[in-house]
PDB file of C-alpha atoms and ligand atoms in Angstrom:
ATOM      1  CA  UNK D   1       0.000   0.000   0.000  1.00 76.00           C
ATOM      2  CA  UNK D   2       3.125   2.194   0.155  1.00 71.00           C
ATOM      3  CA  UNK D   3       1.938   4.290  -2.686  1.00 75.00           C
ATOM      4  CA  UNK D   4      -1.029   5.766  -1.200  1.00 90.00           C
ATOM      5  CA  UNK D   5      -1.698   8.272   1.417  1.00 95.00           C
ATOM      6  CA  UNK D   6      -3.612   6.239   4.176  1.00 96.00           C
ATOM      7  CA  UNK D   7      -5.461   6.807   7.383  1.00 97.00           C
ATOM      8  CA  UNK D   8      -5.138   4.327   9.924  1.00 98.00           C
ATOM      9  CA  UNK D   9      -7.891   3.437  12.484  1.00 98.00           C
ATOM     10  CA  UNK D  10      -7.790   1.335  15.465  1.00 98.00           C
ATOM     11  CA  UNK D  11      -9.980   1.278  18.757  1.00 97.00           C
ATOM     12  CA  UNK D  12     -11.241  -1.050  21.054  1.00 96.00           C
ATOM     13  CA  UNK D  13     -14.108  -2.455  18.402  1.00 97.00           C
ATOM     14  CA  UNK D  14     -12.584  -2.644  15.358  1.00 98.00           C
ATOM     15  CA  UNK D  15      -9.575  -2.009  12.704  1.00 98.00           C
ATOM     16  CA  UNK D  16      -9.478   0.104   9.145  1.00 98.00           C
ATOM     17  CA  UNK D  17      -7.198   1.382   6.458  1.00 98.00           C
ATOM     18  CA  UNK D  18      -8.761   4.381   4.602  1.00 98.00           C
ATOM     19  CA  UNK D  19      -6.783   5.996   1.478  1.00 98.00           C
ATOM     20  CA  UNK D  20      -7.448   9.627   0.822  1.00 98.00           C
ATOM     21  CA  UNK D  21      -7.375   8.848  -2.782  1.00 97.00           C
ATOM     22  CA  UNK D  22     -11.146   7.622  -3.536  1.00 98.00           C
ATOM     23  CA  UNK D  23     -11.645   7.908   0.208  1.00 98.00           C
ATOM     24  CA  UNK D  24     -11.240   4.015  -0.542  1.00 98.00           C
ATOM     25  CA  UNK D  25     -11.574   1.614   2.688  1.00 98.00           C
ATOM     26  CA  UNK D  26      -9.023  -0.925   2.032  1.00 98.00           C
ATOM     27  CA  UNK D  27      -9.327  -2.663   5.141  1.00 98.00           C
ATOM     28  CA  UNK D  28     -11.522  -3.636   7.953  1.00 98.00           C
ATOM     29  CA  UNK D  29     -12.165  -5.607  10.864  1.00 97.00           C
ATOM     30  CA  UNK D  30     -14.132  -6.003  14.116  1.00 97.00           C
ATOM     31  CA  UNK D  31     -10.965  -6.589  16.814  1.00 96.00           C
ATOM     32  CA  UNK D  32     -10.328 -10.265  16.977  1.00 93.00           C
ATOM     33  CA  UNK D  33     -11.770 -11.040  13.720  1.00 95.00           C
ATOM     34  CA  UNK D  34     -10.807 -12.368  10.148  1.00 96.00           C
ATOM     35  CA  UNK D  35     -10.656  -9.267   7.750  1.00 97.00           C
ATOM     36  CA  UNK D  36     -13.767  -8.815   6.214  1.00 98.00           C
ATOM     37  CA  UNK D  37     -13.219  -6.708   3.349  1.00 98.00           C
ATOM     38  CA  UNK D  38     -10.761  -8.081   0.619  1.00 98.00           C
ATOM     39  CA  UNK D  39      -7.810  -6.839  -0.814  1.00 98.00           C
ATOM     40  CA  UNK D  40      -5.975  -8.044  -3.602  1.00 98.00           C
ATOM     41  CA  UNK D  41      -2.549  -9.730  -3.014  1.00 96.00           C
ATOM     42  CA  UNK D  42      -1.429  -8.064  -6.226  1.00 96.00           C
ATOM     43  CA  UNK D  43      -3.329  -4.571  -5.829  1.00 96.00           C
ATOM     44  CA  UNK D  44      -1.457  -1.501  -7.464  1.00 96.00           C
ATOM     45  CA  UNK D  45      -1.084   1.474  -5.479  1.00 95.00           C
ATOM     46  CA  UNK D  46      -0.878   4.000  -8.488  1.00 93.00           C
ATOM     47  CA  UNK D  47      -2.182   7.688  -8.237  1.00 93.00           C
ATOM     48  CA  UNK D  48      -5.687   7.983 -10.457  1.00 93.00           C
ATOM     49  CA  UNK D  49      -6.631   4.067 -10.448  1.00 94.00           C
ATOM     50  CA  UNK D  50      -8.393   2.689  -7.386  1.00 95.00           C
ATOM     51  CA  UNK D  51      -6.612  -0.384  -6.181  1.00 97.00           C
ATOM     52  CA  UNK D  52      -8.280  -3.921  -6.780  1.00 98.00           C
ATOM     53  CA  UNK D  53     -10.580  -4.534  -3.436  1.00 98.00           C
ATOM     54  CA  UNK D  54     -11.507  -2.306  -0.616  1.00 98.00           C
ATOM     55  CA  UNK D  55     -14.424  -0.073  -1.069  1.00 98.00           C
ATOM     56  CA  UNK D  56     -13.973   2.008  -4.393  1.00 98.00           C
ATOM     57  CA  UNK D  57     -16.853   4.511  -4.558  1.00 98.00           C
ATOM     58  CA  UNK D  58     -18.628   4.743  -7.994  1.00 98.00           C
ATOM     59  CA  UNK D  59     -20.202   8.099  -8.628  1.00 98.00           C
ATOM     60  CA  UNK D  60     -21.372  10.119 -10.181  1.00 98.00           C
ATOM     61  CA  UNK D  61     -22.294   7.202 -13.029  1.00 98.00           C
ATOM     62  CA  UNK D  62     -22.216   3.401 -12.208  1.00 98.00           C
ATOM     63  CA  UNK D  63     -20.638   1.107 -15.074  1.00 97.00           C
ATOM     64  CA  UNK D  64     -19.567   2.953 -18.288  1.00 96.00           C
ATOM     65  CA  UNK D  65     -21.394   6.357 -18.600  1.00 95.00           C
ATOM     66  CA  UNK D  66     -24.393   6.216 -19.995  1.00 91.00           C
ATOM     67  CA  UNK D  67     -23.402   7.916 -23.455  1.00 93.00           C
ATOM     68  CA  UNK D  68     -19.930   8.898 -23.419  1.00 95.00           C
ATOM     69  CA  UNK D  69     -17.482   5.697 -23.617  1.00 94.00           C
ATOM     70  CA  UNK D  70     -14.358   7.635 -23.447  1.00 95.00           C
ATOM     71  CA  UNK D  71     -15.315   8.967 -19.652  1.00 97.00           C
ATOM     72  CA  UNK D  72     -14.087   6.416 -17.080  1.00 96.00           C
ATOM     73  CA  UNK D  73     -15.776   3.621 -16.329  1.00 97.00           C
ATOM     74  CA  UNK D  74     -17.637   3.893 -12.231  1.00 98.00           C
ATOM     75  CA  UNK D  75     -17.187   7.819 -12.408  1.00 98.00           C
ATOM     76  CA  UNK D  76     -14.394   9.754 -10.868  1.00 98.00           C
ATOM     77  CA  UNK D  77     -14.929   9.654  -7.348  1.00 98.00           C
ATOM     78  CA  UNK D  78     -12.926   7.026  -6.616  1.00 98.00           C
ATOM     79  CA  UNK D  79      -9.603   7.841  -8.361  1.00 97.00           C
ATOM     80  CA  UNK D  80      -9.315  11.691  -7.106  1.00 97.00           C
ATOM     81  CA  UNK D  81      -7.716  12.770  -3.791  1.00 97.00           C
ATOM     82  CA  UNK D  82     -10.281  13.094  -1.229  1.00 98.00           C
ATOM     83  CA  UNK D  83      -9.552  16.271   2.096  1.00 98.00           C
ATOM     84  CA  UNK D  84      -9.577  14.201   5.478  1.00 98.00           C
ATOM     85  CA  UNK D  85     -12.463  17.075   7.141  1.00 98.00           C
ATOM     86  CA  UNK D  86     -12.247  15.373  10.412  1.00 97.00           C
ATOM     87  CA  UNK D  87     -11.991  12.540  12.418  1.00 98.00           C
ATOM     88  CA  UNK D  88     -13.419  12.290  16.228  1.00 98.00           C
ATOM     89  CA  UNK D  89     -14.354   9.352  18.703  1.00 97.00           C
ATOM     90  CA  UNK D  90     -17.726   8.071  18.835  1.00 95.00           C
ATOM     91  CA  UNK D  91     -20.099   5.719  20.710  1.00 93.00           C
ATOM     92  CA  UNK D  92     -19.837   2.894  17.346  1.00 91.00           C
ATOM     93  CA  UNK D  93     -16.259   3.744  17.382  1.00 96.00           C
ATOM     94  CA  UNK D  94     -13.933   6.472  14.755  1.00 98.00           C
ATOM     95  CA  UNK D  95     -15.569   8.522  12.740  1.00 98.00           C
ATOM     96  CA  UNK D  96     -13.853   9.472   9.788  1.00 98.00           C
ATOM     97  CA  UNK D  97     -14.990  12.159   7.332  1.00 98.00           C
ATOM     98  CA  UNK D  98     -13.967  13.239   3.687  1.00 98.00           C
ATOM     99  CA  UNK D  99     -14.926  15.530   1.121  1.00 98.00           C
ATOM    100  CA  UNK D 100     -14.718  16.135  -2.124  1.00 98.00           C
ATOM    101  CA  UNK D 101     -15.618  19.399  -4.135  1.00 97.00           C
ATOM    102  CA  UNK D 102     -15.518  17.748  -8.123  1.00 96.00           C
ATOM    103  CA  UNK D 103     -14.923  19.816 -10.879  1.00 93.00           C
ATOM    104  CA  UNK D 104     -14.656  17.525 -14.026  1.00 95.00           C
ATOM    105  CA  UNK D 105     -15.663  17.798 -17.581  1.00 93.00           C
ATOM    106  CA  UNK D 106     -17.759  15.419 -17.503  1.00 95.00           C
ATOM    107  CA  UNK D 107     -20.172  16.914 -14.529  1.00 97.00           C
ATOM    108  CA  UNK D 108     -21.111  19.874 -15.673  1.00 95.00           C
ATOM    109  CA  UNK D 109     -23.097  20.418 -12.335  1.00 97.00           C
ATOM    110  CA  UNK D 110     -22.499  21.968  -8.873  1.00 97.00           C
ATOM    111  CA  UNK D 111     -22.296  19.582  -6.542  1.00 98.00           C
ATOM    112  CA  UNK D 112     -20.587  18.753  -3.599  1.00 98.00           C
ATOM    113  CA  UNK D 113     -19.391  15.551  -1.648  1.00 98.00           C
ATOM    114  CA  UNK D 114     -19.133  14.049   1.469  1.00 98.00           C
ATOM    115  CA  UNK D 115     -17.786  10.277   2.834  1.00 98.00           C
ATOM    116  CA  UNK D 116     -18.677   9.179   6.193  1.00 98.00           C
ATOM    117  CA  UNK D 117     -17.259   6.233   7.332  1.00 98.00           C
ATOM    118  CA  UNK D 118     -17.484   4.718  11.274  1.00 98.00           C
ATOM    119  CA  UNK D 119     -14.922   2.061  12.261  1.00 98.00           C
ATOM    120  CA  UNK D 120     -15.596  -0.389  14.652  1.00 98.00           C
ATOM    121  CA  UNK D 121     -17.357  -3.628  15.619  1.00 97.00           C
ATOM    122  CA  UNK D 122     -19.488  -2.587  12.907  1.00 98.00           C
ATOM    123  CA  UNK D 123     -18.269  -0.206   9.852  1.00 98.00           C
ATOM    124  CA  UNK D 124     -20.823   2.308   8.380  1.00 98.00           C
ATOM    125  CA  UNK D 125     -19.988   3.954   5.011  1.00 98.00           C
ATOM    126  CA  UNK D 126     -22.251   7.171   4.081  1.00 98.00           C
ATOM    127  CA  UNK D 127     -21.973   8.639   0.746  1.00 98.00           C
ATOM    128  CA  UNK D 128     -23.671  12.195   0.800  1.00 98.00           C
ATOM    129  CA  UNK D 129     -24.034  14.160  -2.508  1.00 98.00           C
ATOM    130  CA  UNK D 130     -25.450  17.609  -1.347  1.00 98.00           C
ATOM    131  CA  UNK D 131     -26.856  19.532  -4.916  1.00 98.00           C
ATOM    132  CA  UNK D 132     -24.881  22.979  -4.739  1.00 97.00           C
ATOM    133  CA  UNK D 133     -26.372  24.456  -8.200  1.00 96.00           C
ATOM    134  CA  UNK D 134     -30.014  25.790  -9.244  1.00 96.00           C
ATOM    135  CA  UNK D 135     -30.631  22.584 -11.373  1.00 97.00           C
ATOM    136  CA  UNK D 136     -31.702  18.971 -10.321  1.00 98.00           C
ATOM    137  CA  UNK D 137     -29.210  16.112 -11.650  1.00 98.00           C
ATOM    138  CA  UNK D 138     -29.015  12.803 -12.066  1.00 97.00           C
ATOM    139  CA  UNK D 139     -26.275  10.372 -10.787  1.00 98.00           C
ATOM    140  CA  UNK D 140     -25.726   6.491 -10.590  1.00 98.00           C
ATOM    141  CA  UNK D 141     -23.394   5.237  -7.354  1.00 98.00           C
ATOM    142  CA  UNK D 142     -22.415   2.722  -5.569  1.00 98.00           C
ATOM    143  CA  UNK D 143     -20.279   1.324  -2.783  1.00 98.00           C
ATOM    144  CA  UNK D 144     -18.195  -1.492  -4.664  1.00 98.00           C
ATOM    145  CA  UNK D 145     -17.581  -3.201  -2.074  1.00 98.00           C
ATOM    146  CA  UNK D 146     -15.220  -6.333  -2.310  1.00 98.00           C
ATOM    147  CA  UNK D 147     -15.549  -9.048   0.725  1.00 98.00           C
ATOM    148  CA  UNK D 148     -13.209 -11.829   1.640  1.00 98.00           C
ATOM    149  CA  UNK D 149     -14.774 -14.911   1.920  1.00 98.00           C
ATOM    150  CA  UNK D 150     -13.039 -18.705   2.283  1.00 97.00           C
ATOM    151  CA  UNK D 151     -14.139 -19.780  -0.741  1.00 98.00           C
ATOM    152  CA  UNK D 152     -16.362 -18.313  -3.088  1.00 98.00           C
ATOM    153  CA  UNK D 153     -17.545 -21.548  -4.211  1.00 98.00           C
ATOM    154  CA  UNK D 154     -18.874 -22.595  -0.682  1.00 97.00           C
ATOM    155  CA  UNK D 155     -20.652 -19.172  -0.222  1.00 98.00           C
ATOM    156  CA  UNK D 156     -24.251 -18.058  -0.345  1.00 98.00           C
ATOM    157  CA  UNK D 157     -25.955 -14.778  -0.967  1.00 98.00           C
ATOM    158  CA  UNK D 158     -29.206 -14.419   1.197  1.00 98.00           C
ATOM    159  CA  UNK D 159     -31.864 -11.342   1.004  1.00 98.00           C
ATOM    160  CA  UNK D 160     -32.095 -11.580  -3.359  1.00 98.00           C
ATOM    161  CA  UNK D 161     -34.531 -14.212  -3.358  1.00 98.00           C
ATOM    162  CA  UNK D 162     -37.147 -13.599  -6.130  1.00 98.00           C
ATOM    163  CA  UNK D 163     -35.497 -10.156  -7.348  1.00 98.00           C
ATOM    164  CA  UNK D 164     -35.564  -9.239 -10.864  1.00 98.00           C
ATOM    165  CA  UNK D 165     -31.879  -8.529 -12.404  1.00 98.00           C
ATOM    166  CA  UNK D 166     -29.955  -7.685 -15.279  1.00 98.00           C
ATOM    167  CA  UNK D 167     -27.711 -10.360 -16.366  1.00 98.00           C
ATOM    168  CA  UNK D 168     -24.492  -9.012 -17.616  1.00 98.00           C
ATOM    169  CA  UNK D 169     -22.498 -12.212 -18.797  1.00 98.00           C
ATOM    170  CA  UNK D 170     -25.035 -13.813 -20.281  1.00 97.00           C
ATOM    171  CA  UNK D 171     -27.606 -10.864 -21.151  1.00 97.00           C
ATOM    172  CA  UNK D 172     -31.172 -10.684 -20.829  1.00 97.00           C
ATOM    173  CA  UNK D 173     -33.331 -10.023 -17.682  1.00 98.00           C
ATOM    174  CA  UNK D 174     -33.941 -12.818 -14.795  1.00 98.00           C
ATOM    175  CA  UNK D 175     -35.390 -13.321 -11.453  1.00 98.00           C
ATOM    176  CA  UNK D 176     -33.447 -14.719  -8.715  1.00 98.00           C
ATOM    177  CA  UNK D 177     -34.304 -17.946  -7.650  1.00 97.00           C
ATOM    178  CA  UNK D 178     -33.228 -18.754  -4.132  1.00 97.00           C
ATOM    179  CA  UNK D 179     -30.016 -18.273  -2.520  1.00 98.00           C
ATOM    180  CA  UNK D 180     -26.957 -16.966  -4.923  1.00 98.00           C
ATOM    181  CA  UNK D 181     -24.320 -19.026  -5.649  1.00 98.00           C
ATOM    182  CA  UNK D 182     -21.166 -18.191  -7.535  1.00 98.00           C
ATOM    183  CA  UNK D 183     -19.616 -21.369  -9.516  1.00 97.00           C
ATOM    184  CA  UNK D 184     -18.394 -19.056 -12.627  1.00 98.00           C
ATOM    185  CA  UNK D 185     -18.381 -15.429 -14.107  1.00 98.00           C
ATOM    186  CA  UNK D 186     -20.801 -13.438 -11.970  1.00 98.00           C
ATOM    187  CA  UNK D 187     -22.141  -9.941 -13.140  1.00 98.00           C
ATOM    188  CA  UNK D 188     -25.567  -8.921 -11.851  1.00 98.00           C
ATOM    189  CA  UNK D 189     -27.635  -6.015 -11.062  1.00 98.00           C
ATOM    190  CA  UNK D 190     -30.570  -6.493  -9.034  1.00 98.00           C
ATOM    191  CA  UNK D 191     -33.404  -4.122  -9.410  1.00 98.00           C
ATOM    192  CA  UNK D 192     -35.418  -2.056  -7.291  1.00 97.00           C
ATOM    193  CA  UNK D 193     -34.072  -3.833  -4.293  1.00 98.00           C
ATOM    194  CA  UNK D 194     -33.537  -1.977  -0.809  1.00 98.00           C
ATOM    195  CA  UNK D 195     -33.409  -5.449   1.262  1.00 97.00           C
ATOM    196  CA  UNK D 196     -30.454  -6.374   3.725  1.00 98.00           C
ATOM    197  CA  UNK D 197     -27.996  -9.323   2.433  1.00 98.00           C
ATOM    198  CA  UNK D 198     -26.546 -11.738   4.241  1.00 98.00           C
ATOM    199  CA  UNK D 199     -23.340 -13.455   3.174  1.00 98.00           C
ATOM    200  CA  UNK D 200     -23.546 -16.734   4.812  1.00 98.00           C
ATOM    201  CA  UNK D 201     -20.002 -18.153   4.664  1.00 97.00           C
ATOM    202  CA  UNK D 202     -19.565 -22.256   6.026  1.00 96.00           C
ATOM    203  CA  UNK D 203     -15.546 -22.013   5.868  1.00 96.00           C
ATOM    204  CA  UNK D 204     -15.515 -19.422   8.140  1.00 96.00           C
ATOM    205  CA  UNK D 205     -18.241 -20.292  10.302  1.00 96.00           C
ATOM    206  CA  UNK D 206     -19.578 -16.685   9.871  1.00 96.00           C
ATOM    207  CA  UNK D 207     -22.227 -14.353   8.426  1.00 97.00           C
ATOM    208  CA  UNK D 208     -21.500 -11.010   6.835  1.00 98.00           C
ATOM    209  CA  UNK D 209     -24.730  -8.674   7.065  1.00 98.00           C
ATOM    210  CA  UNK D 210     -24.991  -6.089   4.838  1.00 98.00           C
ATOM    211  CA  UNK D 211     -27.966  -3.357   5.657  1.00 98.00           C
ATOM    212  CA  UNK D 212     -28.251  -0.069   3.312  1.00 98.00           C
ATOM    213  CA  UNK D 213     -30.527   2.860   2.735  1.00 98.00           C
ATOM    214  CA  UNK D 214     -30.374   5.126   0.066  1.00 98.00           C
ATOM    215  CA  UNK D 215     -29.792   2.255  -2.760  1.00 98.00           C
ATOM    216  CA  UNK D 216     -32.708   0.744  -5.011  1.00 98.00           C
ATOM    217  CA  UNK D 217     -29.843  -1.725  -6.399  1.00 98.00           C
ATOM    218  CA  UNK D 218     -27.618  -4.475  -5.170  1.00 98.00           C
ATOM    219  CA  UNK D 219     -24.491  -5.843  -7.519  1.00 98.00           C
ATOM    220  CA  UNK D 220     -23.271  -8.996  -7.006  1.00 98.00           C
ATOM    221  CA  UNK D 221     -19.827  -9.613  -9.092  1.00 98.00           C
ATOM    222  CA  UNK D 222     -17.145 -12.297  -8.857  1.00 98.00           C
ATOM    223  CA  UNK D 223     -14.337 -12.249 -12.386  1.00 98.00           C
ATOM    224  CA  UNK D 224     -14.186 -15.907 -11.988  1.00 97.00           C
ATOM    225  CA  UNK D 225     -10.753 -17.186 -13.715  1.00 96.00           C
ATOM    226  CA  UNK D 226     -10.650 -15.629 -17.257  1.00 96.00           C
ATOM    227  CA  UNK D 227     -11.618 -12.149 -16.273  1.00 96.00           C
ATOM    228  CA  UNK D 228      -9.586 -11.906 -13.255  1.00 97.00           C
ATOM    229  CA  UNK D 229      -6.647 -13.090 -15.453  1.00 96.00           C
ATOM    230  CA  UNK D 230      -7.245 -10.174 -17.989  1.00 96.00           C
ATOM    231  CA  UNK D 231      -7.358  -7.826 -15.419  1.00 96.00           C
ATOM    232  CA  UNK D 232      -3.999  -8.289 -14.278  1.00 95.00           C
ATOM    233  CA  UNK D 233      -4.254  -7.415 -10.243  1.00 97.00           C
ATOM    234  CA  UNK D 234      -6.381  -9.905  -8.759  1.00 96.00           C
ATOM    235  CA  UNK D 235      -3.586 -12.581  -8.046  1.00 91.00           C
ATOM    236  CA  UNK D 236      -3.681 -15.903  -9.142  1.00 88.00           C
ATOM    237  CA  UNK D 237      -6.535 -17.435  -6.910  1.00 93.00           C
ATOM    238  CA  UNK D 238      -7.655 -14.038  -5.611  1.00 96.00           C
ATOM    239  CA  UNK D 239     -11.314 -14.669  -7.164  1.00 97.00           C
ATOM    240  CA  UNK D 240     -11.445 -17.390  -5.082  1.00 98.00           C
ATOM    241  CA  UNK D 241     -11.627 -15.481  -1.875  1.00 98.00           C
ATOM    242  CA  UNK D 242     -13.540 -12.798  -3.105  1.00 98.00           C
ATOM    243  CA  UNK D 243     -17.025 -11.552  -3.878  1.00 98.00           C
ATOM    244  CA  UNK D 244     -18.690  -8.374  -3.792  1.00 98.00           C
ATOM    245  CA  UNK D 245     -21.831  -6.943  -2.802  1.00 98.00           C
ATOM    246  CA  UNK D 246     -22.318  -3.627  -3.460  1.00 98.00           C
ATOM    247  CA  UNK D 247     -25.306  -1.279  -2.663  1.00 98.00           C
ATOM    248  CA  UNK D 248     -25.713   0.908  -5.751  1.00 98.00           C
ATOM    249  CA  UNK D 249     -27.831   3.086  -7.857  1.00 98.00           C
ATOM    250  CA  UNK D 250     -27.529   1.668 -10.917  1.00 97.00           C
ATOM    251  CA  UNK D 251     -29.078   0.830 -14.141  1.00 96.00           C
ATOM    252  CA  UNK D 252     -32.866   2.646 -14.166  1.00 94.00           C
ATOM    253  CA  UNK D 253     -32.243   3.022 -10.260  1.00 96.00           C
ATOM    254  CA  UNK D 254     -30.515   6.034 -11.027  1.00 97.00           C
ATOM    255  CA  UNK D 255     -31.424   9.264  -8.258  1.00 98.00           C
ATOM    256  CA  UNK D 256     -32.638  13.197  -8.955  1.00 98.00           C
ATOM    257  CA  UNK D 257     -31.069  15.475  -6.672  1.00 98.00           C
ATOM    258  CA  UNK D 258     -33.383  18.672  -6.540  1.00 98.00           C
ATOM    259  CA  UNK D 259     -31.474  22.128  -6.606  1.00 98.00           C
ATOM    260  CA  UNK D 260     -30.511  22.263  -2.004  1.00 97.00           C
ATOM    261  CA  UNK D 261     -31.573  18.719  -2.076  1.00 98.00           C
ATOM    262  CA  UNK D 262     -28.988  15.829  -0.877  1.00 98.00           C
ATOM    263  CA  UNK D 263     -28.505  11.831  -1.649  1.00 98.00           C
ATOM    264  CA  UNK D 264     -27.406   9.506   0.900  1.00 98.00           C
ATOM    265  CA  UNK D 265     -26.074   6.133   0.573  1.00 98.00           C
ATOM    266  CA  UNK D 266     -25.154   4.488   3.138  1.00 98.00           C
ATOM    267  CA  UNK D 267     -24.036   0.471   3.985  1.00 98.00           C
ATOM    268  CA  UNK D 268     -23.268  -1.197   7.355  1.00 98.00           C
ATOM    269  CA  UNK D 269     -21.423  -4.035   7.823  1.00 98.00           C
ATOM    270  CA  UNK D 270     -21.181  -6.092  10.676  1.00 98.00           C
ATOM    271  CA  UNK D 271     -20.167 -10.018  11.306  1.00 97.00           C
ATOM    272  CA  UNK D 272     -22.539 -11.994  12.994  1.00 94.00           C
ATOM    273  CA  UNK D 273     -21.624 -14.475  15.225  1.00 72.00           C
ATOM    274  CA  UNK D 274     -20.155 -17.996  14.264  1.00 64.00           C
ATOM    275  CA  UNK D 275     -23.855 -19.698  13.564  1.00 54.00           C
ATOM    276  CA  UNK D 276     -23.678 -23.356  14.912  1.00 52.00           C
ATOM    277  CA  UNK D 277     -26.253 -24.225  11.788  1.00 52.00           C
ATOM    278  CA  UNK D 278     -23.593 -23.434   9.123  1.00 50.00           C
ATOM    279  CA  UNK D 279     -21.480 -25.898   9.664  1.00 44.00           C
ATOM    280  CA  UNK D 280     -24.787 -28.876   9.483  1.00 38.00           C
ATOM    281  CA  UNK D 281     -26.028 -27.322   6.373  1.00 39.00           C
ATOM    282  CA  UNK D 282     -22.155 -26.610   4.897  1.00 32.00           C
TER     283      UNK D 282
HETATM  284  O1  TA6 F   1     -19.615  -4.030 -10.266  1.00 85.68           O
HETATM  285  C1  TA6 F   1     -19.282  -4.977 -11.212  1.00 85.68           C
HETATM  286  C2  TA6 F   1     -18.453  -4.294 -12.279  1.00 85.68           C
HETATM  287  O2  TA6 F   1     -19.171  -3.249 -12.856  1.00 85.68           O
HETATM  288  C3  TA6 F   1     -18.031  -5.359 -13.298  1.00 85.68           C
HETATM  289  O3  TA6 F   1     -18.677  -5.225 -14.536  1.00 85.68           O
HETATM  290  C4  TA6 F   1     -16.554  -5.279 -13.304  1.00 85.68           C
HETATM  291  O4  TA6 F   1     -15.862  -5.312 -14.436  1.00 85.68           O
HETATM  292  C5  TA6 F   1     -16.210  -4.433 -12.173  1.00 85.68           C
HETATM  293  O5  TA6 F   1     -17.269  -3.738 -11.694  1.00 85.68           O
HETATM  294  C6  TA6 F   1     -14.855  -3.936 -11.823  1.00 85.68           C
HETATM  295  O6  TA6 F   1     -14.659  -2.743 -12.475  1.00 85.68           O
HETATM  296  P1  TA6 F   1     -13.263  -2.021 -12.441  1.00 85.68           P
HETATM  297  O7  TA6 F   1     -13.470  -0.808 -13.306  1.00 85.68           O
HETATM  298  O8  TA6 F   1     -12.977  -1.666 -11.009  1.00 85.68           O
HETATM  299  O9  TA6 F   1     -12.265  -3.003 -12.993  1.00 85.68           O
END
């Protein structure tokens, strides 16, 4: 991580690496825990690219932009150097706040940001977009968020039963039929969904929650082997222990912010307790 600017956190409840750049978690973990968010072995640490894993923040467009394929793909947010605006001890733990004022080409709007994010036993991420101008916009988000699991193979996705989605490998719309299960390429967006996940993982003996507001979508991505290869900076086996979740705006889930009006997207994270039933049904 040597390339990057980082904040460390530690208190009695829980561990975090934050870079400035992207305001990009790129660690966490309640104290005496496994790490729960996954970084890649072979992440690169280079100013203007988000490393592989962590928490990148898409915004203010989700995917490639909607008409202009030269703009970068997830928006800007998480490749530009985020101001630290404060840090200060609270009841859940740290908080930690950023900001980011964007002026870009390609968002012609005023707008401001903020990044909220509260290490400890649990960790709380808040993107705020506050709507400085005269004029509403619309923006597409998302908190990319990468999770280590033991093996992807072994792991289930709870909370997307019966939810339409947009199948990106293999095109087309579906609707999710029971739990998710990742056993090759996995590129989905599920629609109009606001409901808590649970990442039920037998190698572990553990259960990620995953509770949002703010988001109408939920992603669920793993590169499997070809893909990972191509990109270069997920390590050999690193899809393997891998699999995000992210809570998103995304696809026709995008959000109007009126002229004074504000978005807020916000996850939280927490690790349940080992579940004696997961190892039975594993
Ligand atoms: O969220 C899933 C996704 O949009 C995939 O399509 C995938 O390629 C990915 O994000 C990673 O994008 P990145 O630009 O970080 O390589």
């Amino acid at each position: 991580m040597d390339g990057f600017e980082k904040i460390e956190v530690e208190n009695e409840q829980g561990v975090a690496t934050i870079a400035l750049q992207g305001a990009q978690v790129l660690a966490w973990e309640p104290k005496g825990e496994r790490p729960v968010i996954w970084l890649s072995r072979e992440a690169r640490y280079v100013q203007g690219k988000s490393a592989r894993g962590g928490i990148p923040l898409c915004w203010p467009w989700f995917g490639p932009h909607p008409v202009e394929p030269s703009y970068p793909t997830h928006g800007f947010a998480r490749s530009l150097t985020w101001e630290l605006k404060g840090r200060e001890e609270v009841e859940a733990g740290t908080l930690v706040v950023f900001g980011l004022l964007p002026h870009e080409p390609s968002w012609p709007h005023s707008s401001e940001l903020e990044c909220r994010i509260s290490v400890g036993r649990k960790l709380e991420v808040e993107l705020v977009t506050y709507n400085r101008g005269d004029h509403p916009f619309t923006l597409g988000c998302a908190l990319h968020t990468y999770f280590s699991v033991s093996d992807v193979r072994k792991a289930k996705i709870l909370g997307l039963e019966g939810t339409r989605y947009l199948d990106k490998v293999n095109g087309g719309e579906r609707i999710q039929e029971g739990a998710v299960t990742i056993h090759s390429e996995v590129d989905r967006i599920y629609l109009d969904t606001a409901s808590t996940c649970l990442i039920e993982d037998p190698g572990w003996n553990r259960i990620i929650r995953i509770e949002k507001t703010g988001s109408r979508s939920t992603v669920v991505w793993n590169p499997w082997i070809e893909k990972a290869e191509k990109l270069g900076d997920m390590g050999k086996e690193g899809y393997l222990g891998m699999l995000c979740v992210e809570s998103c705006n995304a696809a026709q889930d995008v959000v109007t912010v009126p002229p004074s009006g504000e978005h807020r997207l916000k996850a939280v994270y927490s690790v349940l307790a080992s579940q004696p039933g997961l190892r039975r049904s594993a």
